Amino acid sequence: MFDEILVPTDGSDCAAAAVGNAVDIASHYDATVHVLSVLDSRSQENAAHQARGGSRAESVVEEVTAEVTTAGQGAERAVRTGVPYEVILEYVDEAGIDLVVMGTHGRTGVERYLLGSVTEKVLRRSDVPVLTIRDTEDGSGHYPYESVLVPTDGSAAAGAAADVGLDLATRYGSELHVVSIVDVLSMGMDVRSEMMTDALEASAREAVDEIADRAGGAVGGVETAVGYGSPYKKLRRYVEENDVDLVVMGTHGRTGLERYLLGSVTEKLVRTSPVPVLTVRTGEAGSE
């Protein structure tokens, strides 16, 4: 599933946090890690400035590549100039990348900086899965992934994410958590809607059981749950209460993601999750 893994880096702590996750995943898939640093062409004021930036980028890429190869993984390295998110997406296509691993700022920082950032733009446009890693203050990590959460609502997007989550959990021998949250309040329901609520719960249970059945004995155990309330809040709480190491979630198609990621459950979890979130896009909703 993951043969070519891309880690864009600028030498920051949050970028460094992504490297360890990328190397760990690569070790389970025997994958090559591509280390890419992009000089932002919009900030290259003059030749001297560009030379300094290029030298620093080369040093960062060399250092990260050494970390990857020391861990026993194959590595490719590149320094490019351009608009960062555009260069990253171009590299994904050019190098046949299967997974992008990127850092974000801390919880408060993500709230402030993810929107409009390189990571957010890659998330919105990438045709391949994107794993976002939050830099923790104590430098701790959540890999190897011993516990993987796959939220589902029975949609095609959730199904695509489940394929990835099941593959990862199988490779790692992780415990798999499959959860569906019924958000009845957002549908304007009240106590008179008991029949509809029962139908939604039954649908959620069916979606959860379908993924759990597919897991079979290939993973290190399966836990399922159906809950009620605000989906992203309930999922965040589930992550914290069940020591989840990785969340794997679906998004809509390219245009759909532009429209729906903002304010969606996935976007809110990417912004606030204390653990890495792997987003999987499905379908083409049209051109941008």
Tab-separated table of C-alpha atoms in Angstrom:
chain	number	residue	atom	x	y	z
A	1	MET	CA	0.000	0.000	0.000
A	2	PHE	CA	2.778	2.452	0.913
A	3	ASP	CA	5.900	2.046	-1.207
A	4	GLU	CA	6.914	5.695	-1.560
A	5	ILE	CA	6.510	8.037	1.434
A	6	LEU	CA	7.110	11.791	1.241
A	7	VAL	CA	8.223	13.934	4.181
A	8	PRO	CA	8.348	17.655	3.379
A	9	THR	CA	10.632	19.394	5.864
A	10	ASP	CA	11.769	22.888	6.757
A	11	GLY	CA	13.872	21.882	9.757
A	12	SER	CA	11.219	22.934	12.296
A	13	ASP	CA	10.287	20.860	15.328
A	14	CYS	CA	6.877	20.011	13.907
A	15	ALA	CA	8.483	18.816	10.659
A	16	ALA	CA	10.960	16.746	12.662
A	17	ALA	CA	8.071	15.105	14.520
A	18	ALA	CA	6.785	13.826	11.176
A	19	VAL	CA	10.073	12.147	10.266
A	20	GLY	CA	9.909	9.536	13.021
A	21	ASN	CA	6.405	8.519	12.005
A	22	ALA	CA	7.402	8.311	8.345
A	23	VAL	CA	10.417	6.134	9.117
A	24	ASP	CA	8.354	3.847	11.340
A	25	ILE	CA	5.693	3.367	8.660
A	26	ALA	CA	8.405	2.810	6.052
A	27	SER	CA	9.906	0.065	8.214
A	28	HIS	CA	6.559	-1.805	8.208
A	29	TYR	CA	6.078	-1.454	4.439
A	30	ASP	CA	9.721	-1.634	3.300
A	31	ALA	CA	9.117	1.756	1.719
A	32	THR	CA	11.399	4.480	0.442
A	33	VAL	CA	11.253	7.816	2.260
A	34	HIS	CA	11.498	10.937	0.111
A	35	VAL	CA	12.838	13.996	1.934
A	36	LEU	CA	11.830	17.270	0.308
A	37	SER	CA	12.567	20.864	1.239
A	38	VAL	CA	10.968	23.705	-0.706
A	39	LEU	CA	12.383	27.207	-0.959
A	40	ASP	CA	9.435	29.576	-1.131
A	41	SER	CA	9.956	31.560	-4.316
A	42	ARG	CA	7.745	34.318	-2.948
A	43	SER	CA	10.261	35.095	-0.194
A	44	GLN	CA	13.490	34.910	-2.198
A	45	GLU	CA	14.298	38.624	-2.243
A	46	ASN	CA	17.685	38.473	-3.924
A	47	ALA	CA	20.444	36.121	-4.992
A	48	ALA	CA	22.212	36.269	-1.626
A	49	HIS	CA	19.015	35.493	0.253
A	50	GLN	CA	18.267	32.644	-2.121
A	51	ALA	CA	21.768	31.217	-1.688
A	52	ARG	CA	21.469	31.259	2.115
A	53	GLY	CA	18.050	29.633	1.944
A	54	GLY	CA	19.291	27.009	-0.472
A	55	SER	CA	22.272	26.171	1.709
A	56	ARG	CA	20.065	25.780	4.774
A	57	ALA	CA	17.564	23.645	2.863
A	58	GLU	CA	20.350	21.378	1.623
A	59	SER	CA	21.630	20.969	5.195
A	60	VAL	CA	18.161	20.145	6.505
A	61	VAL	CA	17.547	17.584	3.784
A	62	GLU	CA	20.972	16.020	4.318
A	63	GLU	CA	20.385	15.724	8.063
A	64	VAL	CA	16.930	14.167	7.695
A	65	THR	CA	18.101	11.810	4.951
A	66	ALA	CA	20.893	10.615	7.235
A	67	GLU	CA	18.326	9.946	9.954
A	68	VAL	CA	16.262	7.872	7.527
A	69	THR	CA	19.177	5.828	6.199
A	70	THR	CA	20.579	5.280	9.684
A	71	ALA	CA	17.241	3.687	10.549
A	72	GLY	CA	17.801	1.278	7.669
A	73	GLN	CA	15.327	2.719	5.174
A	74	GLY	CA	15.918	3.724	1.594
A	75	ALA	CA	15.832	7.459	0.972
A	76	GLU	CA	15.550	9.992	-1.827
A	77	ARG	CA	16.290	13.674	-1.349
A	78	ALA	CA	15.317	16.849	-3.143
A	79	VAL	CA	15.410	20.628	-2.771
A	80	ARG	CA	13.046	22.603	-4.980
A	81	THR	CA	12.002	26.239	-5.387
A	82	GLY	CA	8.428	27.395	-5.831
A	83	VAL	CA	5.168	27.796	-3.945
A	84	PRO	CA	5.573	25.109	-1.244
A	85	TYR	CA	2.209	23.355	-1.428
A	86	GLU	CA	2.276	23.374	-5.236
A	87	VAL	CA	5.782	21.902	-5.324
A	88	ILE	CA	4.826	19.213	-2.810
A	89	LEU	CA	1.792	18.172	-4.870
A	90	GLU	CA	3.852	18.187	-8.069
A	91	TYR	CA	6.451	15.979	-6.383
A	92	VAL	CA	3.720	13.583	-5.257
A	93	ASP	CA	2.701	13.046	-8.877
A	94	GLU	CA	6.237	13.020	-10.261
A	95	ALA	CA	7.639	10.492	-7.772
A	96	GLY	CA	4.583	8.246	-7.464
A	97	ILE	CA	4.170	9.026	-3.765
A	98	ASP	CA	1.654	6.875	-1.849
A	99	LEU	CA	1.632	8.783	1.459
A	100	VAL	CA	2.543	12.299	2.583
A	101	VAL	CA	3.610	12.769	6.215
A	102	MET	CA	3.555	16.367	7.458
A	103	GLY	CA	3.907	18.157	10.757
A	104	THR	CA	1.496	20.686	12.211
A	105	HIS	CA	1.889	23.046	15.118
A	106	GLY	CA	0.761	22.186	18.644
A	107	ARG	CA	-2.897	22.130	19.601
A	108	THR	CA	-3.182	25.895	20.064
A	109	GLY	CA	-0.881	26.490	17.138
A	110	VAL	CA	-2.952	24.310	14.848
A	111	GLU	CA	-6.005	26.384	15.653
A	112	ARG	CA	-4.091	29.483	14.631
A	113	TYR	CA	-1.923	28.327	11.790
A	114	LEU	CA	-3.325	25.289	10.016
A	115	LEU	CA	-5.742	27.354	7.941
A	116	GLY	CA	-3.789	28.915	5.113
A	117	SER	CA	-0.696	26.865	5.896
A	118	VAL	CA	1.182	24.538	3.581
A	119	THR	CA	-0.159	21.504	5.452
A	120	GLU	CA	-3.755	22.624	5.153
A	121	LYS	CA	-3.412	23.276	1.430
A	122	VAL	CA	-1.819	19.880	0.822
A	123	LEU	CA	-4.580	18.239	2.868
A	124	ARG	CA	-7.239	19.866	0.736
A	125	ARG	CA	-5.720	18.962	-2.609
A	126	SER	CA	-3.749	15.746	-2.232
A	127	ASP	CA	-4.857	12.709	-4.221
A	128	VAL	CA	-2.973	10.433	-1.804
A	129	PRO	CA	-3.413	9.949	1.959
A	130	VAL	CA	-1.903	12.634	4.190
A	131	LEU	CA	-0.739	11.931	7.736
A	132	THR	CA	-0.589	15.013	9.958
A	133	ILE	CA	1.605	14.939	13.053
A	134	ARG	CA	1.281	17.370	15.931
A	135	ASP	CA	4.532	18.360	17.598
A	136	THR	CA	4.261	17.497	21.285
A	137	GLU	CA	5.869	19.697	23.913
A	138	ASP	CA	7.661	16.781	25.568
A	139	GLY	CA	8.869	15.317	22.281
A	140	SER	CA	6.926	12.094	22.797
A	141	GLY	CA	5.535	10.124	19.864
A	142	HIS	CA	2.660	7.730	19.322
A	143	TYR	CA	4.403	5.159	17.148
A	144	PRO	CA	4.583	2.275	16.679
A	145	TYR	CA	0.791	2.383	16.370
A	146	GLU	CA	-0.553	-0.091	18.886
A	147	SER	CA	-4.112	1.226	18.692
A	148	VAL	CA	-5.789	2.512	15.503
A	149	LEU	CA	-9.164	4.266	15.404
A	150	VAL	CA	-11.317	4.199	12.263
A	151	PRO	CA	-14.435	6.377	12.599
A	152	THR	CA	-17.213	5.508	10.156
A	153	ASP	CA	-20.577	6.798	8.999
A	154	GLY	CA	-21.030	4.174	6.327
A	155	SER	CA	-20.068	6.568	3.509
A	156	ALA	CA	-17.731	5.874	0.605
A	157	ALA	CA	-15.190	8.233	2.191
A	158	ALA	CA	-15.274	6.266	5.441
A	159	GLY	CA	-14.964	3.028	3.485
A	160	ALA	CA	-11.840	4.236	1.684
A	161	ALA	CA	-10.317	5.233	5.018
A	162	ALA	CA	-11.235	1.852	6.485
A	163	ASP	CA	-9.232	0.105	3.759
A	164	VAL	CA	-6.154	2.079	4.785
A	165	GLY	CA	-6.810	1.730	8.509
A	166	LEU	CA	-7.258	-2.034	8.233
A	167	ASP	CA	-4.049	-2.392	6.256
A	168	LEU	CA	-2.079	-0.369	8.797
A	169	ALA	CA	-3.568	-2.213	11.769
A	170	THR	CA	-2.731	-5.520	10.086
A	171	ARG	CA	0.858	-4.506	9.369
A	172	TYR	CA	1.364	-3.266	12.921
A	173	GLY	CA	-0.683	-5.964	14.657
A	174	SER	CA	-2.600	-3.079	16.251
A	175	GLU	CA	-5.838	-3.156	18.162
A	176	LEU	CA	-8.500	-1.749	15.847
A	177	HIS	CA	-11.220	0.558	17.159
A	178	VAL	CA	-14.223	1.142	14.900
A	179	VAL	CA	-16.563	3.901	16.074
A	180	SER	CA	-19.639	5.651	14.695
A	181	ILE	CA	-21.166	8.732	16.294
A	182	VAL	CA	-24.840	9.549	15.662
A	183	ASP	CA	-25.236	13.333	15.551
A	184	VAL	CA	-29.017	13.641	15.932
A	185	LEU	CA	-28.948	17.266	17.092
A	186	SER	CA	-27.489	18.469	13.809
A	187	MET	CA	-30.524	16.991	12.049
A	188	GLY	CA	-32.994	18.963	14.136
A	189	MET	CA	-34.462	15.945	15.871
A	190	ASP	CA	-36.307	15.942	19.151
A	191	VAL	CA	-37.828	13.352	21.468
A	192	ARG	CA	-40.589	12.675	18.921
A	193	SER	CA	-37.962	11.353	16.523
A	194	GLU	CA	-37.351	8.118	18.373
A	195	MET	CA	-38.020	5.976	15.316
A	196	MET	CA	-35.571	7.974	13.231
A	197	THR	CA	-32.997	7.825	16.013
A	198	ASP	CA	-33.356	4.051	16.184
A	199	ALA	CA	-32.887	3.848	12.412
A	200	LEU	CA	-29.749	5.984	12.553
A	201	GLU	CA	-28.326	3.883	15.358
A	202	ALA	CA	-29.042	0.703	13.427
A	203	SER	CA	-27.307	2.164	10.375
A	204	ALA	CA	-24.308	3.214	12.475
A	205	ARG	CA	-24.086	-0.239	14.036
A	206	GLU	CA	-24.217	-1.852	10.593
A	207	ALA	CA	-21.376	0.376	9.351
A	208	VAL	CA	-19.251	-0.440	12.385
A	209	ASP	CA	-19.895	-4.185	12.199
A	210	GLU	CA	-19.075	-4.304	8.480
A	211	ILE	CA	-15.573	-2.952	9.084
A	212	ALA	CA	-15.070	-5.085	12.196
A	213	ASP	CA	-16.032	-8.204	10.232
A	214	ARG	CA	-13.538	-7.331	7.514
A	215	ALA	CA	-10.772	-7.096	10.110
A	216	GLY	CA	-11.349	-10.661	11.246
A	217	GLY	CA	-8.316	-12.054	13.039
A	218	ALA	CA	-5.792	-10.093	10.984
A	219	VAL	CA	-5.421	-7.359	13.602
A	220	GLY	CA	-4.541	-7.413	17.279
A	221	GLY	CA	-8.144	-7.315	18.453
A	222	VAL	CA	-11.228	-5.282	17.558
A	223	GLU	CA	-13.273	-2.873	19.679
A	224	THR	CA	-16.490	-1.300	18.383
A	225	ALA	CA	-18.717	1.478	19.680
A	226	VAL	CA	-21.722	3.560	18.644
A	227	GLY	CA	-22.303	6.851	20.436
A	228	TYR	CA	-24.383	10.020	20.361
A	229	GLY	CA	-23.361	13.655	20.366
A	230	SER	CA	-20.954	15.989	18.645
A	231	PRO	CA	-18.877	13.637	16.445
A	232	TYR	CA	-15.507	15.356	16.697
A	233	LYS	CA	-15.829	15.928	20.453
A	234	LYS	CA	-16.889	12.333	21.044
A	235	LEU	CA	-14.076	11.037	18.859
A	236	ARG	CA	-11.518	13.238	20.612
A	237	ARG	CA	-12.695	11.925	23.953
A	238	TYR	CA	-12.559	8.364	22.654
A	239	VAL	CA	-8.965	8.869	21.515
A	240	GLU	CA	-7.953	10.122	24.950
A	241	GLU	CA	-9.879	7.539	26.978
A	242	ASN	CA	-8.744	4.535	24.918
A	243	ASP	CA	-5.066	5.389	24.358
A	244	VAL	CA	-5.484	5.546	20.590
A	245	ASP	CA	-2.217	6.147	18.688
A	246	LEU	CA	-3.572	6.895	15.222
A	247	VAL	CA	-6.865	8.057	13.686
A	248	VAL	CA	-7.649	7.155	10.061
A	249	MET	CA	-10.498	9.186	8.533
A	250	GLY	CA	-12.050	9.812	5.137
A	251	THR	CA	-12.662	13.107	3.331
A	252	HIS	CA	-14.748	14.030	0.316
A	253	GLY	CA	-13.461	14.539	-3.220
A	254	ARG	CA	-11.228	17.403	-4.248
A	255	THR	CA	-13.913	20.040	-4.724
A	256	GLY	CA	-15.952	18.462	-1.961
A	257	LEU	CA	-13.009	18.749	0.397
A	258	GLU	CA	-12.678	22.429	-0.445
A	259	ARG	CA	-16.323	22.867	0.494
A	260	TYR	CA	-16.699	20.439	3.373
A	261	LEU	CA	-13.364	20.100	5.151
A	262	LEU	CA	-13.805	23.446	6.855
A	263	GLY	CA	-16.083	22.886	9.811
A	264	SER	CA	-16.208	19.150	9.243
A	265	VAL	CA	-15.475	16.417	11.738
A	266	THR	CA	-12.257	15.526	9.918
A	267	GLU	CA	-10.978	19.085	9.849
A	268	LYS	CA	-11.725	19.621	13.523
A	269	LEU	CA	-9.903	16.436	14.469
A	270	VAL	CA	-6.899	17.369	12.334
A	271	ARG	CA	-6.793	20.675	14.172
A	272	THR	CA	-7.173	19.366	17.705
A	273	SER	CA	-6.268	15.680	17.878
A	274	PRO	CA	-3.546	14.812	20.401
A	275	VAL	CA	-2.472	11.943	18.101
A	276	PRO	CA	-1.639	11.698	14.379
A	277	VAL	CA	-4.563	11.806	11.929
A	278	LEU	CA	-4.376	10.102	8.545
A	279	THR	CA	-6.848	11.548	6.036
A	280	VAL	CA	-7.899	9.557	2.993
A	281	ARG	CA	-9.642	11.280	0.115
A	282	THR	CA	-12.099	9.472	-2.104
A	283	GLY	CA	-13.851	10.332	-5.331
A	284	GLU	CA	-13.664	13.303	-7.643
A	285	ALA	CA	-16.223	15.923	-6.847
A	286	GLY	CA	-15.250	18.065	-9.786
A	287	SER	CA	-12.497	20.458	-10.674
A	288	GLU	CA	-11.143	23.145	-8.365
